[in-house]
Amino acid sequence: MNIAVCIKQTPDTTTRVKIADNGKSIMEEGISWIVNPYDEYAIEEALQLTEKHGGEVTIISLGPAGIEKTIREALAMGAHKAIRIHADNIPADPAVTAKALAETLKSGGYDLIFMGRQAVDDDHGQMPALISQALNLPGVSMVVKLTIEGNKGTALREIEGGHEKVSFNLPAVIGANRHLNVPRYRSLKGIMQAKKIPIEVKQAPLTAEKLLLEKMEYPPAKQSGKIFATGVEAVPEVVRLLREEAKVI
Amino acid sequence: MSTILVATEIRQGELKSINLEVFTAAVKIAKEINLTTTALLSGKNAASLAEIPAKYGIEHTVVVEDAKLEKYSPDCYAAAIAEVARQKDAKVILMGATYTGKDLMSRAAQILDTALAQDCTAYRAEGGALRFTRPMYAGKVRAEVRVASAPVMATFRAKTFKPEENPVAAKVEKLQLNLPEPLTVLEAIETAAAGKLDVSEADLIVSGGRGMKDPNTPEGKENWANLEKLAELIGAATGCSRPVSDDGWRSHDEHIGQTGKTVSPMLYISCAMSGAIQHLAGMSSSKCIVAINKDPEAPIFKAADYGIVGDIAQVLPAMIEEVKKLKARD
Ligand SMILES: Cc1cc2nc3c(=O)[nH]c(=O)nc-3n(C[C@H](O)[C@H](O)[C@H](O)COP(=O)(O)OP(=O)(O)OC[C@H]3O[C@@H](n4cnc5c(N)ncnc54)[C@H](O)[C@@H]3O)c2cc1C
Ligand SMILES: Cc1cc2nc3c(=O)[nH]c(=O)nc-3n(C[C@H](O)[C@H](O)[C@H](O)COP(=O)(O)OP(=O)(O)OC[C@H]3O[C@@H](n4cnc5c(N)ncnc54)[C@H](O)[C@@H]3O)c2cc1C
């Protein structure tokens, strides 16, 4: 099987996000970068499939040269090849990223294209749908279970209050959700091997962004703990306030 | 006249609250930027629900029934949204930010070659232009975005608006579309236990963390039973933190946070949770947060409107008693 996994570099989820002076982006100093956590489920699933059926896993990521460190972290899980699509910045409009990724994916002859259900930085959750639509391939997002037999796939997809069972023909695009698998730890051997894998750099023309980010702000701070009391004695007052002040019960 | 199109999601033959919320949003926005309103209902049960949008002030309802829409497929449904948007000259397309809504609207944006503001929690109309607020970095910042192409597309997070009844005369039209062959086949839908309210749809949530203890111990069993009792009394759904669902104490569909569900209910009662940043990511936009924790330094208190420092084994039974008293007086 020839499998592509699109990954994105995101800040560690414990990062204290600070807004930059331009008021439109975050300060990148001091951030530790990781492979977007959902993308690890995508990589793991791809690796398990090639371990079973043979084939290769190619990691694809769009961004500046700085993301190559994160690409190597993805490779260290056991992937075989890597492509970086060069962009000076990761676009703010996911549609722009999708078009560039689709261009590269189109010529790769992949049986399956995996990605995370959403990136934990911008939380768009658009990429699997955009790529599937752009390539006119079957696409399933929010996948928690996947079975591949021959050129047919079946996926369990999370919805509010349940799951959908969906079948499709390969090639297809899969958006990986938690519970799809348990991503493996990177072994020392994997980390050493990843250093030797060349990262192919491709150029892609980026289209103009149509989703414009004009301003970033911190959410208003809660005037925390209107009542902050100790022990069961506090309960009657809190319940009264929930009814009379907050009007929620 | 050009219109705002509201795409809807029919689940189990029903238009869930989130659709009604977006109807209300559309009616408000339409007034501010001078557009008409149109709802799109597609699929098997569409015609039977056609009177509902007008109850919430939507002027036109388009019903699309087609053999290809008999079962849900994202590509076909997205094609329907895009095609109706073209035929009706939609300047704005809105939908609820459910998992399916987010997926469908991304696809429709791709077909219409425009951009989508995803999972928005507010909007602002200024000089005819719309701006949307959307949480980024798991709610640590809020971005204001604008879609610089047409149509403008946005999905709204559940509970961002309250559905407001505002009846107008229903104008229902059936449209026949030329749809592509679906690329995926929906084989089955598995739903959680009947009657169980999903956290993402609930107005009130009572949620438990690791401090509730393992339900296989007498103490844990008692705590969780109390949590469920309180939830039942006030008509709330039950939620939990990630370690609680990872350890199998509660089912995965209750897991709230960055890697679970995002909720913004009217009331979120957090029981014995520390308030880790990844958990706050999923619930900090709740309108009112009550935190119960025995540790006064627990970070959850920073996010809370009302905090009670105390042992859950005592505080929950006391709350149940108080709520019972309150309900007895209703
Ligand atoms: C440090 C930092 C600063 C940022 N600053 C801004 C800013 O100032 N303004 C702004 O608007 N946005 C900013 N962003 C957000 C970001 O640049 C875009 O919004 C994002 O690229 C759009 O893709 P997406 O998130 O929709 O993908 P999602 O749909 O959220 O991601 C789904 C999946 O798509 C794949 N994927 C996504 N991106 C890539 C990629 N580049 N290469 C390969 N696969 C990918 C991954 O598998 C991912 O899991 C910033 C991000 C970072 C990390
Ligand atoms: C990438 C990543 C993603 C994550 N995603 C999520 C997510 O989506 N959702 C999520 O919830 N977590 C997530 N986590 C985990 C998160 O970091 C925390 O570990 C988790 O939220 C802690 O759960 P908790 O509050 O239930 O437990 P704990 O942190 O163990 O807190 C238990 C609390 O209970 C209190 N307590 C104990 N006994 C009592 C008592 N008798 N009475 C009253 N209070 C008591 C304690 O004081 C303590 O504050 C994620 C972590 C990572 C790294």
Coordinates of C-alpha atoms and ligand atoms in Angstrom, one line a residue, chain A residues 5-11 22 24-28 31 33 36 38-39 42 60-63 67 89-95 97 101 114-128 130 209 211-213 216, chain B residues 134 136-137 145, ligand 1:
Chain A
V5 CA 0.0 11.1 5.9
C6 CA -0.4 14.9 6.0
I7 CA 0.9 16.3 9.3
K8 CA 1.0 19.7 10.8
Q9 CA 3.4 21.2 13.3
T10 CA 1.5 22.7 16.2
P11 CA 2.5 24.2 19.5
N22 CA 0.8 42.8 15.4
K24 CA -2.9 38.9 14.5
S25 CA -0.7 36.0 15.3
I26 CA 0.9 34.3 18.3
M27 CA 4.5 34.8 19.5
E28 CA 6.6 31.9 18.4
I31 CA 7.1 27.5 21.9
W33 CA 6.6 22.3 18.7
N36 CA -0.3 17.7 15.9
Y38 CA -4.4 13.9 16.0
D39 CA -1.8 13.4 13.3
A42 CA -3.0 9.0 11.4
I60 CA 3.8 15.3 3.9
S61 CA 3.8 18.7 5.5
L62 CA 3.5 22.2 4.2
G63 CA 5.4 25.0 5.8
I67 CA 9.0 22.4 10.3
N89 CA 4.4 30.6 6.4
I90 CA 1.6 28.1 7.1
P91 CA -1.4 29.8 5.5
A92 CA -4.1 31.1 7.7
D93 CA -6.8 30.0 5.3
P94 CA -7.0 26.2 5.3
A95 CA -8.3 26.2 1.7
T97 CA -3.1 24.7 2.4
L101 CA -1.5 19.6 -0.5
F114 CA -4.5 10.2 6.2
M115 CA -4.7 13.3 8.3
G116 CA -5.7 14.4 11.7
R117 CA -9.4 15.4 12.3
Q118 CA -8.2 18.9 13.2
A119 CA -5.1 20.8 14.1
V120 CA -5.0 21.8 17.7
D121 CA -3.7 25.3 17.0
D122 CA -6.3 26.8 14.7
D123 CA -9.0 24.1 15.3
H124 CA -10.4 24.5 11.8
G125 CA -11.1 20.9 11.2
Q126 CA -11.5 21.4 7.5
M127 CA -8.6 19.6 5.9
P128 CA -9.9 16.1 5.5
L130 CA -11.3 20.0 1.7
E209 CA -6.1 33.7 1.1
L211 CA -10.1 33.7 5.1
L212 CA -8.5 36.8 6.7
L213 CA -7.6 36.9 10.3
M216 CA -6.6 38.2 18.0
Chain B
R134 CA -13.7 32.0 16.5
M136 CA -8.2 29.2 18.4
Y137 CA -5.5 27.3 20.3
V145 CA -12.0 36.7 10.9
Ligands
LIG1 C1 2.7 29.2 15.4 C2 1.4 29.4 14.6 C3 1.0 30.6 14.3 C4 -0.2 30.8 13.6 N1 -0.5 32.0 13.3 C5 -1.6 32.2 12.7 C6 -2.0 33.6 12.4 O1 -1.4 34.5 12.7 N2 -3.2 33.7 11.7 C7 -3.9 32.7 11.3 O2 -5.0 32.9 10.7 N3 -3.6 31.4 11.5 C8 -2.4 31.2 12.2 N4 -2.1 29.9 12.4 C9 -3.0 28.8 12.0 C10 -2.6 28.0 10.7 O3 -1.5 28.6 10.1 C11 -3.7 27.8 9.6 O4 -4.9 28.2 10.1 C12 -3.8 26.3 9.2 O5 -2.7 25.9 8.4 C13 -5.0 25.9 8.3 O6 -5.1 24.4 8.2 P1 -6.2 23.7 9.1 O7 -5.8 23.9 10.5 O8 -7.6 23.9 8.6 O9 -6.1 22.2 9.2 P2 -7.1 21.3 10.0 O10 -8.3 21.0 9.2 O11 -7.3 22.0 11.4 O12 -6.1 20.2 10.1 C14 -6.4 18.9 9.8 C15 -5.2 18.1 9.4 O13 -4.8 18.6 8.1 C16 -3.4 18.3 8.0 N5 -2.7 19.6 7.8 C17 -3.0 20.8 8.2 N6 -2.1 21.7 7.9 C18 -1.1 21.0 7.3 C19 0.1 21.4 6.7 N7 0.5 22.6 6.7 N8 0.8 20.4 6.1 C20 0.4 19.1 6.1 N9 -0.8 18.7 6.6 C21 -1.5 19.6 7.2 C22 -3.0 17.7 9.3 O14 -3.0 16.3 9.1 C23 -4.1 18.1 10.3 O15 -4.2 17.3 11.4 C24 -0.9 29.7 13.1 C25 -0.5 28.4 13.4 C26 0.7 28.2 14.1 C27 1.2 26.9 14.4

